[in-house]
Short mmCIF file of C-alpha atoms in Angstrom, two decimals:
data_model
loop_
_atom_site.label_atom_id
_atom_site.label_comp_id
_atom_site.label_asym_id
_atom_site.label_seq_id
_atom_site.Cartn_x
_atom_site.Cartn_y
_atom_site.Cartn_z
CA MET A 1 0.00 0.00 0.00
CA GLN A 2 2.90 2.19 0.84
CA ASN A 3 4.32 1.45 -2.57
CA LYS A 4 1.05 2.24 -4.29
CA LEU A 5 0.78 5.51 -2.40
CA GLN A 6 4.37 6.31 -3.28
CA GLU A 7 3.70 5.35 -6.86
CA LEU A 8 0.58 7.53 -6.98
CA THR A 9 2.44 10.45 -5.40
CA ASP A 10 5.27 10.06 -7.87
CA LYS A 11 2.82 9.85 -10.74
CA LEU A 12 0.95 13.00 -9.59
CA TYR A 13 4.23 14.76 -9.01
CA ASN A 14 5.58 13.79 -12.44
CA GLU A 15 2.33 14.72 -14.17
CA GLY A 16 2.19 18.08 -12.33
CA LEU A 17 5.85 18.65 -13.08
CA ALA A 18 5.32 17.78 -16.73
CA LYS A 19 2.21 19.98 -16.89
CA GLY A 20 4.01 22.85 -15.14
CA LYS A 21 6.99 22.43 -17.43
CA GLN A 22 4.70 22.45 -20.48
CA GLU A 23 2.84 25.55 -19.23
CA GLY A 24 6.16 27.22 -18.44
CA GLU A 25 7.41 26.47 -21.95
CA GLU A 26 4.18 27.84 -23.43
CA ILE A 27 4.49 31.01 -21.32
CA LEU A 28 8.13 31.30 -22.32
CA ALA A 29 7.25 30.79 -26.01
CA LYS A 30 4.49 33.44 -25.79
CA ALA A 31 6.87 35.83 -24.03
CA LYS A 32 9.48 35.20 -26.72
CA VAL A 33 6.91 35.88 -29.47
CA GLN A 34 5.81 39.08 -27.69
CA ALA A 35 9.42 40.14 -27.19
CA ASP A 36 10.15 39.48 -30.89
CA GLU A 37 7.08 41.55 -31.83
CA ILE A 38 8.16 44.40 -29.51
CA VAL A 39 11.71 44.29 -30.91
CA ALA A 40 10.39 44.20 -34.51
CA LYS A 41 8.04 47.11 -33.79
CA ALA A 42 10.85 49.10 -32.12
CA LYS A 43 13.15 48.38 -35.08
CA ALA A 44 10.44 49.49 -37.53
CA GLU A 45 9.83 52.70 -35.53
CA ALA A 46 13.58 53.35 -35.31
CA ALA A 47 13.93 52.77 -39.07
CA ALA A 48 11.01 55.16 -39.72
CA ILE A 49 12.59 57.81 -37.45
CA VAL A 50 15.98 57.40 -39.19
CA ALA A 51 14.30 57.55 -42.64
CA ALA A 52 12.38 60.70 -41.66
CA ALA A 53 15.55 62.28 -40.25
CA ASN A 54 17.47 61.39 -43.43
CA LYS A 55 14.70 62.84 -45.62
CA GLU A 56 14.59 66.01 -43.53
CA ALA A 57 18.39 66.31 -43.71
CA GLU A 58 18.30 65.74 -47.50
CA ASP A 59 15.50 68.31 -47.92
CA LEU A 60 17.46 70.81 -45.82
CA LYS A 61 20.63 70.12 -47.83
CA THR A 62 18.73 70.61 -51.10
CA LYS A 63 17.16 73.84 -49.83
CA VAL A 64 20.50 75.19 -48.57
CA GLU A 65 22.20 74.29 -51.87
CA GLY A 66 19.36 75.99 -53.79
CA ASP A 67 19.58 79.08 -51.59
CA LEU A 68 23.36 79.20 -52.01
CA LYS A 69 23.09 78.84 -55.80
CA MET A 70 20.44 81.58 -55.94
CA ALA A 71 22.51 83.87 -53.67
CA ALA A 72 25.61 83.22 -55.80
CA ALA A 73 23.69 83.92 -59.03
CA GLN A 74 22.22 87.12 -57.58
CA SER A 75 25.64 88.20 -56.36
CA VAL A 76 27.19 87.58 -59.79
CA ALA A 77 24.31 89.41 -61.51
CA ALA A 78 24.62 92.37 -59.12
CA THR A 79 28.39 92.49 -59.64
CA LYS A 80 27.95 92.38 -63.42
CA LYS A 81 25.38 95.17 -63.24
CA ASP A 82 27.72 97.27 -61.07
CA ILE A 83 30.54 96.73 -63.59
CA GLU A 84 28.23 97.65 -66.50
CA THR A 85 27.06 100.77 -64.67
CA LEU A 86 30.64 101.78 -63.90
CA VAL A 87 31.84 101.22 -67.48
CA VAL A 88 28.82 102.98 -69.02
CA ALA A 89 29.18 105.88 -66.58
CA LYS A 90 32.87 106.26 -67.43
CA MET A 91 32.04 106.18 -71.13
CA THR A 92 29.19 108.70 -70.99
CA GLU A 93 29.60 111.12 -68.10
CA GLY A 94 32.55 113.06 -69.46
CA GLU A 95 31.16 113.37 -72.97
CA VAL A 96 27.65 114.27 -71.82
CA LYS A 97 29.00 116.88 -69.40
CA LYS A 98 31.17 118.33 -72.15
CA ALA A 99 28.31 118.45 -74.68
CA LEU A 100 25.83 119.97 -72.25
CA SER A 101 28.34 122.64 -71.26
CA SER A 102 28.55 123.77 -74.88
CA ALA A 103 26.25 126.70 -75.60
CA ASP A 104 26.00 125.73 -79.30
CA PHE A 105 24.96 122.14 -78.53
CA VAL A 106 22.40 123.24 -75.92
CA LYS A 107 20.99 125.80 -78.36
CA GLU A 108 20.60 123.16 -81.10
CA ALA A 109 19.03 120.68 -78.68
CA ILE A 110 16.58 123.28 -77.38
CA LEU A 111 15.53 124.22 -80.93
CA ALA A 112 14.99 120.55 -81.81
CA VAL A 113 12.91 119.92 -78.68
CA ALA A 114 11.01 123.23 -78.89
CA LYS A 115 9.77 122.29 -82.37
CA GLY A 116 7.77 119.51 -80.69
CA PHE A 117 5.94 122.13 -78.64
CA SER A 118 5.36 124.45 -81.59
CA ALA A 119 2.38 122.35 -82.74
CA GLU A 120 0.62 123.47 -79.56
CA ALA A 121 1.35 127.12 -80.51
CA THR A 122 2.02 127.92 -76.88
CA ASP A 123 4.55 130.19 -75.23
CA LEU A 124 7.55 128.31 -73.82
CA GLU A 125 9.58 128.57 -70.67
CA ILE A 126 13.16 127.28 -70.58
CA VAL A 127 15.36 126.79 -67.51
CA LEU A 128 19.09 126.70 -68.26
CA PRO A 129 22.21 126.15 -66.16
CA GLU A 130 23.66 129.23 -64.50
CA SER A 131 27.03 128.32 -66.04
CA LEU A 132 25.69 129.10 -69.57
CA LYS A 133 24.16 132.46 -68.65
CA LYS A 134 26.83 134.64 -70.27
CA ASP A 135 26.83 132.53 -73.48
CA LEU A 136 23.06 132.23 -73.91
CA ASP A 137 21.52 135.19 -72.08
CA GLY A 138 19.39 137.28 -74.42
CA SER A 139 20.16 135.61 -77.74
CA LEU A 140 18.61 132.20 -77.16
CA ALA A 141 15.04 133.24 -76.32
CA GLY A 142 14.95 135.56 -79.34
CA GLU A 143 16.26 132.90 -81.73
CA ILE A 144 13.78 130.29 -80.57
CA ALA A 145 10.86 132.76 -80.65
CA LYS A 146 11.84 133.73 -84.20
CA VAL A 147 12.13 130.11 -85.43
CA LEU A 148 8.96 128.83 -83.75
CA ASN A 149 6.87 131.99 -83.83
CA VAL A 150 5.94 131.68 -80.12
CA GLY A 151 6.86 133.60 -76.98
CA VAL A 152 9.89 132.25 -75.12
CA GLU A 153 11.04 133.05 -71.61
CA ALA A 154 14.49 131.79 -70.56
CA SER A 155 15.72 131.70 -66.98
CA PHE A 156 18.90 130.40 -65.39
CA SER A 157 19.20 128.19 -62.30
CA LYS A 158 22.04 126.76 -60.23
CA LYS A 159 19.87 123.66 -59.71
CA VAL A 160 20.36 122.69 -63.36
CA SER A 161 23.98 121.55 -63.65
CA GLY A 162 23.90 120.89 -67.40
CA GLY A 163 21.33 120.64 -70.18
CA PHE A 164 17.94 122.34 -69.82
CA LYS A 165 14.30 122.02 -68.83
CA ILE A 166 11.55 123.12 -71.19
CA GLY A 167 7.77 123.31 -71.06
CA PRO A 168 4.70 125.37 -71.88
CA LYS A 169 4.77 128.65 -69.97
CA GLU A 170 1.31 128.12 -68.56
CA GLY A 171 1.34 124.31 -68.66
CA GLY A 172 2.75 123.70 -65.18
CA TYR A 173 5.13 120.93 -66.31
CA PHE A 174 8.66 120.69 -67.64
CA VAL A 175 10.37 118.14 -69.83
CA SER A 176 13.84 117.57 -68.44
CA PHE A 177 16.93 117.31 -70.67
CA THR A 178 19.48 117.68 -67.89
CA GLU A 179 22.84 116.01 -67.53
CA GLU A 180 21.26 113.27 -65.38
CA THR A 181 18.48 112.48 -67.86
CA PHE A 182 20.90 112.44 -70.81
CA ASN A 183 23.18 110.06 -68.88
CA GLN A 184 20.23 107.77 -68.13
CA LEU A 185 19.01 107.87 -71.72
CA ILE A 186 22.42 107.14 -73.22
CA SER A 187 23.11 104.47 -70.59
CA GLU A 188 19.97 102.58 -71.59
CA TYR A 189 21.24 102.38 -75.18
CA LEU A 190 24.82 101.56 -74.22
CA ARG A 191 24.03 99.02 -71.49
CA PRO A 192 23.10 96.03 -73.77
CA ALA A 193 26.16 96.54 -75.98
CA THR A 194 28.42 96.98 -72.96
CA LYS A 195 26.98 93.87 -71.32
CA LYS A 196 27.60 91.84 -74.47
CA LEU A 197 31.12 93.23 -74.81
CA LEU A 198 32.00 92.56 -71.16
CA PHE A 199 30.28 89.23 -70.53
CA GLY A 200 29.56 87.73 -73.94
#
């Protein structure tokens, strides 16, 4: 009886041990599967974070490179424009100043421009540089009045450094043919040729 009891105890013990071992293995297998899933999920999230960071870094690099290229292009364009302006100014300023300081040239230019106003048959007002007063005072207004058959009033101003301003006496506006406007006008014609000559 003792043996049977021992045998039964051993059998229950072995069955419980086997069952516990089996359940333990199942729990361990489930834990391993869960751990593998957690690791796989973490790896996927880490890969997604790295991919997003790489894309962001690539986008930033592309943007910075684009900004640098644009800044470089703008800088080159600005430098070219400055060079053009300098060259054109050197080419024109002296000659324009010289021409607009010549009483004969100014007289011819005024006559040519005044003819455009003659169609309106209106009296004209002309503002000339103070520096030409002794060369043009008196004679100019009379010559223009005679050619155009209109009244002409000429005055002299220190504000006009070279060239002249002309307009209808009662019109309230002047057309400017000063040194500055001549330089701008000539520069616009010279700029394309200068640009081609300098930069191809």
